[in-house]
Amino acid sequence: MTVFIQVVLPVLLIFAAGYLIQKLAKLDIKSVSTIALYVMLPCLVFKTFYEAELNGEYLMMLVFSILLLISILVINKIVSKVRNYDSSTESGLILSTAFMNSGNYGAPIILFAFGINECIFRSEKIKERFLMRVIVTDYEYDTLQPEEKVMKEHGIELVAHQCKTEEEVIEACRYADGIISQYAQITKRVINELQQCQVIARYGIGYDSVDVEAASERGISVCNVTDYCLDEVSDHTMALLLSLSRKAPFLSSKVKEGEWDFNQGKPITRLNKQTLGLVGFGNIPRKVAAKAAVFGLDIVVYDPFVKEANGVKLVSFDELLKVSDYVSVHAPLNKQTEGMMNVDAFKKMKPNAMVINTARGPLIEEDDLIDALNKKEISGAALDVMTVEPPEDNHPLRNMDQVIITPHVAWYSQEAELDLKTKAAKNVASVLSGERPAYLVNPLD
């Protein structure tokens, strides 16, 4: 009965109180016992030390408490390092057994030391109060070492997740000071749930996955990285253009099937003096224009925000569709540009024209593209991005010989990936350090 009153009953009360506190206060603390210990430990410790002093055992209990706390912390550190997870529960049980015969005050001492350990190692609130935390919502990289290096230099904790749903993003990011996302949708609902976020950074140039307006209303900076893959995407655009022009993928597949006949590629038209139409004229299409000019292509450009452009001819969208042999789409994705390459656009293009997209999938209405290809209103397409990625196995575009599809790889090189990851992390670190980031989408001042 004495054991029940001194050990079992206090533990049950602690966990019961912890559960009630967690439910009532809706605290984001994963360990129920930690919450209760915040409230009950001061009372427990005061009572125990008071009784020990009356019995002349104050010094002995103080020494026991310090030794036990140090032992639990050391064991927790060692086991956590070896097993790569928090082992405070295990270390507490191990030392509880060791100190079972530590006298009348053994149970309170053990609870006291174990509680301090819980507070140090398992309380999300304690960590968040003294250490800024940045959440990576999702990523498909082999390592996050570049980001970890940047965060470590600024004393910021980096925590990685693989969020697939809006609910998972909210759960992971509710108490984050900063967010880095790749594909996760940072919606208005997500942003409204953020308690202390200062910055949202995207891995990439586009930021259509972030509700910038909602972020701005909450005073949250939104960042992207505009210059990490200019060469890669412009090179890939030219690679797709040349592949369409020379029909290299199609002819290669025929050779691998055992057929050796150049006639299967007919007709192939000389590239020199053909016209390339660029939809959008930002950093990437400007590089495309310079590279395409080397091949003797005439360049026309549609961009409503560009008034002058050296070396190219500015035309209306309809004029570009009418005169171009290749239409390469480089517009940002927004309400005005979504679905801009649709049935009306394809009907205005030449029958021999081909479309290239290395920007955003939803810029092209895929059903309209399929219909235009089947009706021979245009002759081919090369896509590095699609509306849904990856496309379904039975997607019609995957089975068309006149269509080239690459797996959203235009941005990639080893150098580009390192630049992207480092610069995205530096954007976040700058904001959390009170500095202006290098790539800011929504100036708040």
XYZ file of C-alpha atoms in Angstrom:
445
model
C 0.000 0.000 0.000
C 2.891 2.362 0.818
C 4.402 1.774 -2.656
C 1.058 2.518 -4.254
C 0.648 5.788 -2.346
C 4.273 6.959 -2.826
C 4.919 5.850 -6.414
C 1.933 4.553 -8.401
C -0.652 7.103 -7.305
C 1.573 10.188 -7.941
C 2.467 8.910 -11.402
C -1.200 8.269 -12.263
C -2.150 11.703 -10.993
C 0.635 13.320 -13.017
C -0.454 11.695 -16.256
C -4.149 12.387 -15.590
C -3.414 16.050 -14.888
C -1.188 16.222 -17.951
C -3.941 14.840 -20.160
C -6.479 17.361 -18.848
C -4.079 20.286 -19.223
C -3.214 19.262 -22.782
C -6.885 19.015 -23.761
C -8.032 22.190 -22.035
C -5.123 24.402 -23.074
C -4.646 22.759 -26.509
C -0.903 22.926 -26.055
C 1.385 21.574 -28.762
C 3.484 19.460 -26.397
C 3.900 15.826 -27.326
C 4.692 14.445 -23.832
C 1.642 14.466 -21.540
C 3.796 13.894 -18.468
C 5.870 16.978 -19.276
C 2.857 19.258 -19.064
C 1.776 17.897 -15.715
C 5.272 18.046 -14.322
C 5.381 21.770 -15.068
C 2.459 22.221 -12.680
C 2.974 19.512 -10.065
C 6.736 19.401 -9.669
C 7.105 22.720 -7.788
C 4.558 21.561 -5.223
C 6.072 18.084 -4.962
C 9.624 19.364 -4.626
C 8.704 21.981 -2.006
C 6.880 19.388 0.120
C 9.699 16.856 -0.145
C 12.491 19.303 0.681
C 10.490 20.695 3.600
C 10.001 17.234 5.110
C 13.651 16.360 4.501
C 14.789 19.489 6.329
C 12.583 18.660 9.339
C 14.162 15.201 9.492
C 17.705 16.482 9.068
C 18.091 14.780 5.637
C 18.076 17.911 3.485
C 21.695 17.683 2.309
C 21.457 13.972 1.516
C 18.360 14.484 -0.617
C 19.889 17.438 -2.439
C 22.959 15.363 -3.351
C 20.778 12.442 -4.468
C 18.701 14.785 -6.646
C 21.725 16.300 -8.367
C 23.411 12.937 -8.960
C 20.208 11.405 -10.303
C 19.540 14.333 -12.637
C 23.082 14.260 -14.012
C 22.897 10.477 -14.494
C 19.589 10.653 -16.360
C 20.830 13.444 -18.615
C 24.049 11.555 -19.445
C 22.275 8.278 -20.162
C 19.683 10.063 -22.275
C 22.402 11.789 -24.321
C 24.352 8.561 -24.909
C 21.361 6.390 -25.805
C 19.812 9.107 -27.973
C 23.054 9.470 -29.943
C 23.377 5.713 -30.498
C 19.719 5.093 -31.370
C 18.959 8.520 -32.853
C 15.848 9.127 -30.773
C 14.887 10.516 -27.361
C 15.296 7.858 -24.663
C 14.407 9.812 -21.548
C 11.730 7.269 -20.661
C 14.223 4.401 -20.806
C 16.868 6.261 -18.835
C 14.291 7.269 -16.228
C 13.185 3.663 -15.742
C 16.780 2.416 -15.526
C 17.679 4.885 -12.805
C 14.372 4.443 -11.017
C 15.299 0.806 -10.500
C 18.782 1.760 -9.311
C 17.396 4.167 -6.710
C 14.491 2.043 -5.459
C 16.137 1.821 -2.016
C 17.155 5.467 -1.747
C 15.092 6.029 1.397
C 11.755 7.608 2.174
C 12.347 10.322 -0.395
C 13.351 8.019 -3.263
C 10.092 8.316 -5.214
C 9.891 12.139 -5.041
C 13.584 12.449 -5.961
C 13.136 10.177 -8.968
C 10.043 12.062 -10.117
C 11.860 15.371 -9.685
C 14.942 14.331 -11.716
C 12.874 12.563 -14.348
C 10.635 15.619 -14.670
C 13.561 17.991 -15.189
C 14.872 15.619 -17.852
C 11.460 15.555 -19.527
C 11.316 19.333 -19.579
C 14.780 19.583 -21.125
C 14.500 16.878 -23.749
C 10.854 16.473 -24.660
C 9.068 19.785 -24.291
C 8.390 21.395 -27.648
C 7.549 24.649 -25.871
C 10.935 24.887 -24.149
C 12.755 24.357 -27.444
C 10.574 26.870 -29.265
C 11.077 29.509 -26.594
C 14.861 29.502 -26.724
C 15.652 28.114 -30.200
C 14.152 29.291 -33.489
C 12.842 26.461 -35.587
C 12.553 26.176 -39.374
C 10.398 23.441 -40.893
C 11.090 21.875 -44.297
C 7.603 20.756 -45.314
C 8.692 18.404 -48.085
C 11.698 17.669 -50.273
C 13.017 15.133 -52.766
C 16.732 15.743 -52.261
C 19.270 13.195 -51.015
C 20.472 15.485 -48.238
C 19.662 18.701 -46.396
C 23.252 19.367 -45.393
C 23.468 22.770 -47.163
C 20.390 23.993 -45.292
C 21.610 22.531 -41.999
C 24.946 24.293 -42.412
C 23.283 27.684 -42.952
C 20.909 27.207 -40.014
C 23.665 26.060 -37.683
C 25.656 29.213 -38.447
C 22.650 31.263 -37.272
C 21.725 29.109 -34.269
C 18.485 27.888 -35.864
C 17.058 24.374 -35.598
C 16.062 22.692 -38.902
C 13.371 20.001 -38.825
C 12.447 18.041 -41.956
C 9.054 16.541 -42.796
C 7.407 14.964 -45.831
C 3.967 16.567 -45.702
C 1.446 15.293 -48.217
C -1.726 17.036 -47.069
C -2.817 20.444 -45.855
C -3.456 18.989 -42.396
C 0.075 17.603 -42.203
C 1.525 20.983 -43.185
C -0.507 22.700 -40.447
C 0.539 20.163 -37.829
C 4.216 20.432 -38.747
C 4.377 24.207 -39.115
C 1.998 25.620 -36.504
C 4.813 26.791 -34.196
C 7.546 27.219 -36.822
C 9.483 30.470 -37.057
C 10.222 29.806 -40.743
C 9.122 27.419 -43.493
C 10.889 26.027 -46.557
C 8.682 24.166 -49.032
C 9.160 22.398 -52.329
C 5.755 21.189 -53.525
C 3.577 21.511 -50.396
C 0.719 23.964 -50.801
C 0.998 26.813 -48.303
C -2.638 27.871 -48.488
C -4.508 30.641 -46.714
C -5.806 28.078 -44.237
C -2.269 26.936 -43.467
C -1.051 30.514 -43.068
C -3.913 31.405 -40.712
C -2.871 28.520 -38.436
C 0.739 29.700 -38.149
C 1.396 31.074 -34.672
C 4.802 32.716 -35.016
C 6.031 32.272 -38.588
C 8.082 35.123 -40.028
C 9.094 33.751 -43.429
C 8.029 31.227 -46.059
C 10.680 30.271 -48.637
C 10.220 28.191 -51.752
C 12.678 25.850 -53.344
C 12.372 27.385 -56.810
C 11.579 30.426 -58.915
C 7.793 30.130 -58.975
C 5.725 30.774 -55.867
C 2.234 29.869 -57.035
C 2.052 27.224 -54.276
C 2.095 29.985 -51.622
C -0.843 32.296 -50.929
C 1.255 35.460 -51.023
C -1.686 37.746 -50.277
C -2.564 35.821 -47.115
C 1.079 35.796 -46.049
C 1.390 39.540 -46.574
C -1.728 40.167 -44.486
C -0.072 38.266 -41.630
C 3.227 40.115 -42.045
C 5.037 36.992 -43.276
C 7.807 37.404 -45.852
C 7.663 35.150 -48.920
C 10.917 34.306 -50.710
C 11.965 32.428 -53.827
C 15.270 31.897 -55.644
C 15.227 33.515 -59.058
C 18.667 32.768 -60.488
C 19.777 29.282 -59.482
C 18.980 27.464 -62.740
C 19.032 29.998 -65.575
C 21.578 28.061 -67.601
C 20.029 24.682 -66.867
C 16.479 25.572 -67.936
C 17.596 27.498 -71.021
C 19.875 24.593 -71.999
C 17.037 22.120 -71.498
C 14.694 24.264 -73.579
C 17.169 24.198 -76.430
C 17.692 20.444 -75.971
C 13.943 19.868 -76.319
C 13.733 22.191 -79.324
C 16.580 20.365 -81.074
C 15.078 17.000 -80.180
C 11.771 18.027 -81.727
C 13.480 19.459 -84.780
C 15.686 16.426 -85.469
C 13.199 13.847 -84.039
C 16.083 12.301 -82.135
C 14.082 10.470 -79.403
C 11.696 8.928 -81.958
C 14.467 7.764 -84.285
C 16.520 6.419 -81.373
C 13.557 4.335 -80.188
C 13.152 2.904 -83.707
C 16.795 1.874 -83.871
C 16.471 0.153 -80.501
C 13.448 -1.716 -81.879
C 15.672 -3.065 -84.649
C 14.729 -0.639 -87.423
C 17.416 1.340 -89.293
C 15.682 3.694 -91.713
C 16.109 7.466 -91.816
C 12.913 7.758 -93.856
C 10.894 7.127 -90.700
C 11.897 10.596 -89.517
C 10.519 12.445 -92.530
C 9.786 15.272 -92.814
C 12.647 17.089 -91.058
C 13.029 20.801 -91.763
C 16.196 22.881 -91.617
C 16.308 24.811 -88.350
C 18.084 27.887 -89.721
C 15.697 30.805 -90.418
C 12.781 29.202 -88.654
C 10.965 31.268 -86.026
C 11.024 30.714 -82.291
C 8.289 32.435 -80.290
C 9.018 33.063 -76.620
C 6.003 33.575 -74.345
C 7.470 35.647 -71.521
C 10.835 37.373 -71.563
C 12.355 37.056 -68.113
C 15.838 35.835 -67.247
C 15.453 32.316 -68.651
C 13.891 33.137 -72.045
C 16.509 35.866 -72.545
C 19.164 33.158 -72.274
C 17.134 30.940 -74.596
C 17.014 33.756 -77.144
C 20.797 34.184 -77.080
C 21.388 30.454 -77.529
C 18.720 30.054 -80.219
C 20.207 32.925 -82.230
C 23.413 30.892 -82.631
C 21.372 28.299 -84.549
C 20.048 30.978 -86.901
C 16.539 31.099 -85.481
C 14.502 34.278 -85.787
C 13.138 35.297 -82.372
C 9.780 36.878 -81.584
C 8.608 37.626 -78.054
C 5.307 38.224 -76.287
C 5.514 39.769 -72.837
C 3.006 42.453 -71.778
C 5.467 43.808 -69.195
C 8.387 44.293 -71.585
C 8.413 47.452 -73.720
C 11.860 47.144 -75.316
C 14.079 44.159 -76.092
C 17.311 44.222 -78.066
C 17.829 41.588 -80.754
C 14.272 40.265 -80.736
C 10.948 41.413 -82.100
C 8.117 42.185 -79.666
C 4.720 41.041 -80.952
C 1.219 40.363 -79.677
C 0.313 36.904 -78.402
C -1.847 36.205 -81.447
C 0.931 37.324 -83.808
C 3.444 35.087 -82.030
C 1.173 32.056 -82.402
C 0.623 32.843 -86.073
C 4.269 33.179 -87.157
C 6.173 30.776 -84.864
C 7.466 27.337 -85.852
C 8.309 26.695 -82.181
C 6.436 28.238 -79.266
C 8.336 28.051 -75.979
C 6.310 28.971 -72.891
C 8.120 30.802 -70.057
C 5.309 32.761 -68.382
C 4.755 32.692 -64.616
C 1.681 30.793 -63.460
C -1.111 33.043 -62.226
C -4.805 33.641 -62.808
C -4.108 35.463 -66.083
C -1.750 32.868 -67.588
C -3.275 29.590 -66.400
C -4.493 27.663 -69.453
C -3.235 30.305 -71.894
C -2.181 27.582 -74.338
C -5.676 26.307 -75.036
C -7.873 25.306 -77.955
C -8.023 28.879 -79.271
C -4.251 29.239 -79.145
C -3.579 25.942 -80.909
C -6.004 26.823 -83.710
C -3.948 29.956 -84.424
C -0.658 28.055 -84.757
C 0.884 26.628 -87.921
C 0.160 22.944 -88.653
C 3.920 22.263 -88.522
C 4.407 24.226 -85.260
C 5.518 22.654 -81.994
C 5.076 23.786 -78.394
C 7.668 23.558 -75.596
C 6.951 24.019 -71.875
C 9.688 24.196 -69.229
C 7.776 26.629 -66.980
C 4.575 25.402 -65.295
C 2.290 22.556 -66.354
C -1.059 24.347 -65.952
C -0.037 26.980 -68.524
C -1.160 24.395 -71.099
C -4.637 22.912 -71.219
C -3.572 19.303 -71.725
C -6.887 18.047 -73.095
C -6.789 20.806 -75.732
C -3.172 19.903 -76.560
C -4.089 16.237 -77.014
C -6.980 17.213 -79.267
C -4.785 19.575 -81.340
C -2.158 16.848 -81.833
C -4.752 14.252 -82.812
C -6.313 16.679 -85.312
C -2.825 17.623 -86.601
C -3.482 21.288 -85.849
C 0.106 21.303 -84.526
C 2.805 18.699 -85.105
C 4.500 18.114 -81.757
C 5.165 19.048 -78.144
C 7.994 18.805 -75.629
C 7.043 19.042 -71.960
C 9.204 19.112 -68.863
C 6.239 20.036 -66.657
C 2.665 18.781 -66.535
C -0.532 19.683 -64.735
C -0.283 16.602 -62.500
C 3.157 15.209 -61.814
C 3.848 12.437 -62.435
C 1.145 11.911 -65.062
C -0.905 8.721 -64.883
C 0.453 5.671 -66.698
C -2.383 5.788 -69.224
C -2.096 9.529 -69.894
C -2.515 9.980 -73.695
C 0.513 12.270 -74.014
C 2.786 9.500 -72.717
C 1.928 7.345 -75.713
C 2.317 9.868 -78.547
C 5.442 9.565 -80.719
C 5.374 13.283 -81.509
C 5.507 14.213 -77.809
C 8.653 14.347 -75.666
C 8.219 14.318 -71.869
C 10.981 14.750 -69.294
C 10.402 14.449 -65.513
C 10.574 18.103 -64.393
C 14.347 17.996 -64.684
C 15.058 21.209 -66.601
C 16.167 22.981 -63.406
C 18.623 20.306 -62.328
C 22.372 20.128 -62.201
C 24.491 19.393 -59.167
C 25.541 23.021 -59.058
C 21.982 24.316 -59.429
C 20.689 22.112 -56.622
C 23.397 23.306 -54.239
C 22.681 26.945 -55.154
C 18.940 26.493 -54.677
C 19.168 24.806 -51.291
C 21.770 27.210 -49.942
C 19.990 30.347 -51.155
C 16.579 29.193 -49.907
C 18.068 28.575 -46.463
C 19.846 31.940 -46.496
C 16.554 33.662 -47.320
C 15.014 32.217 -44.169
C 18.065 32.851 -41.985
C 18.221 36.472 -43.140
C 14.610 37.186 -42.191
C 14.952 35.473 -38.803
C 18.103 37.514 -38.176
C 16.267 40.758 -38.882
C 17.862 41.288 -42.284
C 16.357 41.736 -45.743
C 16.575 38.497 -47.774
C 18.237 38.452 -51.186
C 15.088 37.186 -52.945
C 11.933 38.755 -51.528
C 8.584 38.327 -53.284
C 6.452 40.594 -51.078
C 8.226 43.622 -49.583
C 6.335 44.395 -46.384
C 7.747 47.868 -45.668
